[in-house]
CSV table of C-alpha atoms and ligand atoms in Angstrom, one decimal:
chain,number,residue,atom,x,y,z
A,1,UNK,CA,0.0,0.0,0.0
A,2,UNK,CA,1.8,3.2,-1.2
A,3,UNK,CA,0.9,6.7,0.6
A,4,UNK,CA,0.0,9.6,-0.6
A,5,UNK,CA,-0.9,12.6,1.9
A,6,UNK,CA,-2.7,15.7,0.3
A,7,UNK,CA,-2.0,17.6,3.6
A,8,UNK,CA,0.5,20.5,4.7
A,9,UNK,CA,1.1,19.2,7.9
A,10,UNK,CA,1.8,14.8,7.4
A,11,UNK,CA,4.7,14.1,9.3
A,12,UNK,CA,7.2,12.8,6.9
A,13,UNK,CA,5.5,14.5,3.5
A,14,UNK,CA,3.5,17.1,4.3
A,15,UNK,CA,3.0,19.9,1.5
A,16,UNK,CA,5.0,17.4,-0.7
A,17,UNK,CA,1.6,16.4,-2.3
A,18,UNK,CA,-0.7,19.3,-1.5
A,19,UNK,CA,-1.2,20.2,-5.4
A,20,UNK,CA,-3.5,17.7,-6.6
A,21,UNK,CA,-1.4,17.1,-10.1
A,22,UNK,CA,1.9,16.3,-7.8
A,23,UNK,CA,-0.4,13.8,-5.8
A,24,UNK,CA,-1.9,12.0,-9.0
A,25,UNK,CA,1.1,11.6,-10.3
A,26,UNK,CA,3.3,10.2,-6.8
A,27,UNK,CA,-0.1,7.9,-7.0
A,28,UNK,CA,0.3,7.0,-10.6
A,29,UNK,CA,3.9,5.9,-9.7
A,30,UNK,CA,3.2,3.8,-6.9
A,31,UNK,CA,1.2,1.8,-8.5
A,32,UNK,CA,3.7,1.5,-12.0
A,33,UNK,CA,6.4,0.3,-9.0
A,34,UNK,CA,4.1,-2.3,-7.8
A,35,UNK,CA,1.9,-1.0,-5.0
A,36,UNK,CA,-1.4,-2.8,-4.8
A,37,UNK,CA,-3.0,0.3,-3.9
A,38,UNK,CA,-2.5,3.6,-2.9
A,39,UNK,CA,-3.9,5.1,0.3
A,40,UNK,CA,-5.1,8.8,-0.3
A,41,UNK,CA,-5.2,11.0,3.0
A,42,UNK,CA,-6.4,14.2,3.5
A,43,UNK,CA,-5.9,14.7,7.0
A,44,UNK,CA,-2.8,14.2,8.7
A,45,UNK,CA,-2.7,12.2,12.0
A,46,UNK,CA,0.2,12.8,13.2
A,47,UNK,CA,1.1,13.5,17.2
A,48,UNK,CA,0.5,16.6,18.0
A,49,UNK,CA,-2.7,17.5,15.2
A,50,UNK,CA,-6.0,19.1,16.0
A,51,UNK,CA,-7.8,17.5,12.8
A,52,UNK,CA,-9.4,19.6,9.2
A,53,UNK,CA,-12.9,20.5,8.5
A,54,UNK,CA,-15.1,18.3,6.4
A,55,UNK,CA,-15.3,21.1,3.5
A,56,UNK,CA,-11.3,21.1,3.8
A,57,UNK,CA,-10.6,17.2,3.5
A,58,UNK,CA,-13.3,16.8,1.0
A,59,UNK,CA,-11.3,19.8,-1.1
A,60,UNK,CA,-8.1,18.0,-0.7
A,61,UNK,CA,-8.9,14.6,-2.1
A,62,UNK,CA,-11.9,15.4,-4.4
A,63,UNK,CA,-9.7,16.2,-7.2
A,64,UNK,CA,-7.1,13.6,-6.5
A,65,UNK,CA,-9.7,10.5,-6.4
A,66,UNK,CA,-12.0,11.9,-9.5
A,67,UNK,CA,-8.6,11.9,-11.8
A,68,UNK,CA,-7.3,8.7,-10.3
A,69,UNK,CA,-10.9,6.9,-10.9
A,70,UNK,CA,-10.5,4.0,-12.9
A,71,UNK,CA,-6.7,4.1,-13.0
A,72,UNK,CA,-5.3,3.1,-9.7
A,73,UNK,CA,-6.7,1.5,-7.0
A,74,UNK,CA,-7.2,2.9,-4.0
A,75,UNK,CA,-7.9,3.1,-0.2
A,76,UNK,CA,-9.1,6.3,1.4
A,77,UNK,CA,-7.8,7.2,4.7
A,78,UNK,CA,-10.4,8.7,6.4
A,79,UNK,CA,-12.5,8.9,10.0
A,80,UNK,CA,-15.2,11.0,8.1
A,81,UNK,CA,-18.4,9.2,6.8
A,82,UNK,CA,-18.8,11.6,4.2
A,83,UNK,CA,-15.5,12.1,3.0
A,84,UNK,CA,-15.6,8.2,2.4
A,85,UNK,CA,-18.9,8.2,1.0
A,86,UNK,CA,-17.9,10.3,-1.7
A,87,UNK,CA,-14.4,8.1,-2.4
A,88,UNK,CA,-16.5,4.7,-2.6
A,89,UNK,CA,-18.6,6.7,-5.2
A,90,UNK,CA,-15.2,7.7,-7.1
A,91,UNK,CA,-14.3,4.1,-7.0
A,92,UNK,CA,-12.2,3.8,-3.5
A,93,UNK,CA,-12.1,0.2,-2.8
A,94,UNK,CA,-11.0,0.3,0.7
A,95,UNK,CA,-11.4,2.5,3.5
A,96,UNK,CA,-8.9,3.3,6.2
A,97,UNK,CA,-10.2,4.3,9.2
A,98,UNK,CA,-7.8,5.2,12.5
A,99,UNK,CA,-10.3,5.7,14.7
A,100,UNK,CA,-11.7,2.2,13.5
A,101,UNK,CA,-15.4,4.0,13.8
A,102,UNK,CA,-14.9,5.3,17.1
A,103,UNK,CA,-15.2,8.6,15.6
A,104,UNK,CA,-18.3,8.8,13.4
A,105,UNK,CA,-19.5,5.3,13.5
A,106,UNK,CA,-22.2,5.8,11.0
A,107,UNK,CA,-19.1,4.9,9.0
A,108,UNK,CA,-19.1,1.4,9.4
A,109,UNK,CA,-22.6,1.5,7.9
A,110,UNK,CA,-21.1,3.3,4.2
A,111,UNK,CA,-18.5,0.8,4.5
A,112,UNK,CA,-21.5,-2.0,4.6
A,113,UNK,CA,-23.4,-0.6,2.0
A,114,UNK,CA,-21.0,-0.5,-0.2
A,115,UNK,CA,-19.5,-3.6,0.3
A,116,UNK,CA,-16.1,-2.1,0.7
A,117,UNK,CA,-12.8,-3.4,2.3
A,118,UNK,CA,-11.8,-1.7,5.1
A,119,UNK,CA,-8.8,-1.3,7.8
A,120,UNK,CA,-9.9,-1.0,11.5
A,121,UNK,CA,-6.6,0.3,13.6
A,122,UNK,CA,-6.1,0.5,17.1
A,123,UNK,CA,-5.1,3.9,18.8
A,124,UNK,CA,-4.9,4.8,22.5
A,125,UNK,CA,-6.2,8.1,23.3
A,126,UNK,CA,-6.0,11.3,20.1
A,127,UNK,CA,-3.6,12.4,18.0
A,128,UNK,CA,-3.3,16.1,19.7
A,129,UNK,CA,-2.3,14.1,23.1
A,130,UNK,CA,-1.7,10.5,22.2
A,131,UNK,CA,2.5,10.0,22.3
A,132,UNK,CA,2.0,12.3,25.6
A,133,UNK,CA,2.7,9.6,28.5
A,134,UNK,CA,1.0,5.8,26.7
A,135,UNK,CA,0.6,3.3,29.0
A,136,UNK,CA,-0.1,-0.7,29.1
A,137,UNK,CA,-0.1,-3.6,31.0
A,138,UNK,CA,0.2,-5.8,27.9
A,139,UNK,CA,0.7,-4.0,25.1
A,140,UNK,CA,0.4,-6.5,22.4
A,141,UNK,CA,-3.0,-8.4,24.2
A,142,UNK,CA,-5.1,-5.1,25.1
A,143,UNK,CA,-4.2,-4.1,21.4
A,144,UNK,CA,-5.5,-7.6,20.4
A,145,UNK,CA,-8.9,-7.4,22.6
A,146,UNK,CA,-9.4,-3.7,21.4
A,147,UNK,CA,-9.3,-5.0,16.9
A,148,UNK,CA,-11.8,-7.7,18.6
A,149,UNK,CA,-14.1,-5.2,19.7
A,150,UNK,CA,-14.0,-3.1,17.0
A,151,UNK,CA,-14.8,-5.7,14.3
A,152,UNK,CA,-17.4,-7.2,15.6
A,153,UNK,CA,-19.2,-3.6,16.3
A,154,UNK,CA,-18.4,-3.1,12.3
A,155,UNK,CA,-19.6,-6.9,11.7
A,156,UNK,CA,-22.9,-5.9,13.5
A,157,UNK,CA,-23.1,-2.7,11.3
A,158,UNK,CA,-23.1,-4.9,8.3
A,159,UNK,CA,-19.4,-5.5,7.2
A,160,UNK,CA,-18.6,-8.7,6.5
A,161,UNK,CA,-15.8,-10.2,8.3
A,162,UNK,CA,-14.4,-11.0,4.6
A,163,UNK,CA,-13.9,-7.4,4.1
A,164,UNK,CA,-11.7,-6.4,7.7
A,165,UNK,CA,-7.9,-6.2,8.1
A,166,UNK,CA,-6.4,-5.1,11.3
A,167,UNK,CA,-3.8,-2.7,12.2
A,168,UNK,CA,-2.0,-2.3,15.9
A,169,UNK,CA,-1.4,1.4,14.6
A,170,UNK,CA,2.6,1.3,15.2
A,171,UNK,CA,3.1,4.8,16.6
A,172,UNK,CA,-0.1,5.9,17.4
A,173,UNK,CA,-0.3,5.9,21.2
A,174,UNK,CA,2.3,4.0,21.7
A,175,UNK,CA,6.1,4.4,22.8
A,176,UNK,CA,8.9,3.0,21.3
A,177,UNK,CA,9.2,0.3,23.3
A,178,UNK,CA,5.3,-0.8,22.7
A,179,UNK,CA,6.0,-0.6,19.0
A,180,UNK,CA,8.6,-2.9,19.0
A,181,UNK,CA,6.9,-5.4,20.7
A,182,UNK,CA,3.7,-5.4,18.6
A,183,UNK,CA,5.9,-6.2,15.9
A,184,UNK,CA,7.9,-8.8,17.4
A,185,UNK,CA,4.3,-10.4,18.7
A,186,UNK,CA,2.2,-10.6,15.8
A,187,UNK,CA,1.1,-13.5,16.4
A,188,UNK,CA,-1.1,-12.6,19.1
A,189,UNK,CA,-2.7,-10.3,16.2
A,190,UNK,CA,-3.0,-12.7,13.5
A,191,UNK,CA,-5.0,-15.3,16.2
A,192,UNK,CA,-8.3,-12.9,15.3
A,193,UNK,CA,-8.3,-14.6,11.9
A,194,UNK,CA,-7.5,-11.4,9.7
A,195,UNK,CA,-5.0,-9.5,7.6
A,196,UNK,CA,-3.1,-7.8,9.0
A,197,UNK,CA,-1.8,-4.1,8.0
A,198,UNK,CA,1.5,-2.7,9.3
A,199,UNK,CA,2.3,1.3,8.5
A,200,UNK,CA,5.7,1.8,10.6
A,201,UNK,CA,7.1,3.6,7.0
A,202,UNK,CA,9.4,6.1,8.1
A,203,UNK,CA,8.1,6.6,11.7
A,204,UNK,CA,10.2,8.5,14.6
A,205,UNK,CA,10.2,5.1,16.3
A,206,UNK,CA,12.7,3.9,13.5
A,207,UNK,CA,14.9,6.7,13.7
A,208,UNK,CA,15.2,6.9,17.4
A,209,UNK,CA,15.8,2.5,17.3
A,210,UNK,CA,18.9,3.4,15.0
A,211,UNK,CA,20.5,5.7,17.5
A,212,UNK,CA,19.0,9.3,17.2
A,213,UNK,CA,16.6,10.0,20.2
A,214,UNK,CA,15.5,13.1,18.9
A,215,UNK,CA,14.0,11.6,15.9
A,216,UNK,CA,10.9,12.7,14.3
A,217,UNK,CA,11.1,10.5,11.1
A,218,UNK,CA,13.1,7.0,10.6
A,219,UNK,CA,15.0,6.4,7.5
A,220,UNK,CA,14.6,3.8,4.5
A,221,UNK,CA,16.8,1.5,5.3
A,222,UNK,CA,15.2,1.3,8.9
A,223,UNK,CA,11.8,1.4,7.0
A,224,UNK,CA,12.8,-1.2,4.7
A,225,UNK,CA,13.9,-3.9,7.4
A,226,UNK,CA,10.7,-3.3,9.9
A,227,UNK,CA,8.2,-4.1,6.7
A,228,UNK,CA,10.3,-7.1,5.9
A,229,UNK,CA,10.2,-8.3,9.6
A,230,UNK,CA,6.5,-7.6,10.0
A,231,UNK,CA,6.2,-9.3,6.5
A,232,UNK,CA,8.3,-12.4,7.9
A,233,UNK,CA,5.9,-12.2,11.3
A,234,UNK,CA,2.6,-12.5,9.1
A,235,UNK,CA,1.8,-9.1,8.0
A,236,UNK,CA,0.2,-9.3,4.8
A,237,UNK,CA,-0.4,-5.3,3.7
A,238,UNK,CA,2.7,-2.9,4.3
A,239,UNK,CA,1.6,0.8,4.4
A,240,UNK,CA,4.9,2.6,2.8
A,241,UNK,CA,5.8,5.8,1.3
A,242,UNK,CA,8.8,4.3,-0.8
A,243,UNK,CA,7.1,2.1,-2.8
A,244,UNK,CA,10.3,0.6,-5.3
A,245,UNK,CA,12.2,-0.5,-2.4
A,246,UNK,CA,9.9,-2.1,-0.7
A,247,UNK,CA,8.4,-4.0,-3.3
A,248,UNK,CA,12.2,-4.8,-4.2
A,249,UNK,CA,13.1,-6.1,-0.4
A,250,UNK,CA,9.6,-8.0,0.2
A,251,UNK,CA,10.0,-9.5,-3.9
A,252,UNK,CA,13.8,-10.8,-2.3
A,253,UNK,CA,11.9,-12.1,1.4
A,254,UNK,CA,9.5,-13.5,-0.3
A,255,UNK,CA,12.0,-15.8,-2.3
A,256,UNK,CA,14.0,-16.9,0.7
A,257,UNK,CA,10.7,-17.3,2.8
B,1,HH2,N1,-0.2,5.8,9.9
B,1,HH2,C1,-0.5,7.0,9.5
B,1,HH2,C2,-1.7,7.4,8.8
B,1,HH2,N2,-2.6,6.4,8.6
B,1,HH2,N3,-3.3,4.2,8.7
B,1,HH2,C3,-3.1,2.9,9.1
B,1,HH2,N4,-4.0,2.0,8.8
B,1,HH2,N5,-1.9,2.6,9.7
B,1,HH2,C4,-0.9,3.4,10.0
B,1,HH2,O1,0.1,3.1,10.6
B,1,HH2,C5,-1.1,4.8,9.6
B,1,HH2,C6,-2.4,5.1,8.9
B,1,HH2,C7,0.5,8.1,9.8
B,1,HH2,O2,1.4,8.2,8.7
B,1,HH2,P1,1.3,9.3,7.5
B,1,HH2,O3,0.0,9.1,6.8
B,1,HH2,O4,2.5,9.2,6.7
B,1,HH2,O5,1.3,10.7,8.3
B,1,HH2,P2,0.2,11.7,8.7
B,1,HH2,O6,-0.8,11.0,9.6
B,1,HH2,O7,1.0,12.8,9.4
B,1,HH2,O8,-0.5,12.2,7.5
């Protein structure tokens, strides 16, 4: 799954993409170097942000699905009903919810009623205040419990289980610590019977695992090995923003697996 953020503000692209034409075509390239599909966002969720208006996020990604329609697949990252309403009609195929319908759960019904796919992730507390002071018992089985929860409340809205993948949201809520163990404990994840989604793509947690504590981003290389470990732990769908060399380094895993 590539990633393409029409924001100012993403963490690790913001403004890169903000002009519609620049997004189509980093979208347009994913998918030529092998992405599956391409996750459009239109709000950035990183620590720290207060959220955009409907009318704002609608103006963001409008342009970018209605050119895209047809051409490459996609998944729309969204916590607004509306905003993925309008994508399913532009031909979205999956949506990609953080809040896993905690926020507007009349979501999960648009999901249902258009039969789409969609990605239900766990995150402790809000983006404004979530990397503020996170705190588990057991990280990897309250993370587990939490994706239960949440699909059957969209499976009683009408999604069918068929349609769900699960993400422990690596980073969202979550210290460095907790991130590393969700990926070394998969496992416990993959017992709830779905794909499972990993974005850790050039997160802080990266950066500050190889060696700078300051970090606010990780680099490739670190990038590149946590999507090939979560790959080799059962992931199935890697959220990335460097598409090429991670199709390269999962196409190479894949042959020695
Ligand atoms: N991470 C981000 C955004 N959406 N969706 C899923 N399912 N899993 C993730 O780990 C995930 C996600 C954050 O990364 P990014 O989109 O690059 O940044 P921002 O939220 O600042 O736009």
């Amino acid at each position: 799954m590539g990633v393409v953020n029409v924001t100012p503000d993403s963490f690790s692209d913001g403004g890169v993409h903000l002009d519609p034409d620049v997004a189509i075509a980093a979208a347009r390239r994913m998918f030529e170097d092998g992405a599956a599909i391409v996750d459009i966002g239109g709000e950035s969720t990183r620590p720290g942000s207060d959220g955009v208006s409907l009318d704002e996020e609608l103006r963001r990604v409008l342009p970018v699905l209605e050119r895209l329609q047809g051409d490459v697949p996609v998944s729309i990252d969204t916590a607004k009903a509306e905003v993925a309403r309008r994508a399913l009609e532009l031909g979205a195929e999956l949506v990609n919810d953080v809040t896993a319908f905690r926020s507007e759960p009349a979501l999960a019904e648009v999901c249902a009623a258009h039969d789409a796919y969609v990605c239900l992730m766990h995150m402790q507390g809000e983006p404004r205040t979530m990397q503020l002071d996170p705190r588990y018992d057991d990280v990897a089985s309250e993370v587990t419990a939490f994706l239960e929860e949440r699909m059957m409340f969209a499976i009683a809205r009408g999604v069918r289980e068929d349609r769900i993948c699960l993400d422990p949201g690596i980073g969202f809520g979550k210290t460095v610590e907790h991130n590393v163990e969700l990926l070394r404990r998969l496992d416990v994840l993959l017992a709830l019977g779905r794909p499972i989604l990993i974005g850790v793509s050039r997160k802080s947690s990266l950066g500050r695992l190889a060696g700078d504590p300051e970090a606010t981003t990780g680099p490739l290389g670190a990038s590149v090995a946590a999507a090939v470990a979560a790959y080799e732990r059962g992931a199935t769908i890697l959220r990335v923003h460097d598409v090429r060399e991670h199709v390269d380094a999962l196409a190479v895993a894949r042959a020695l697996a």
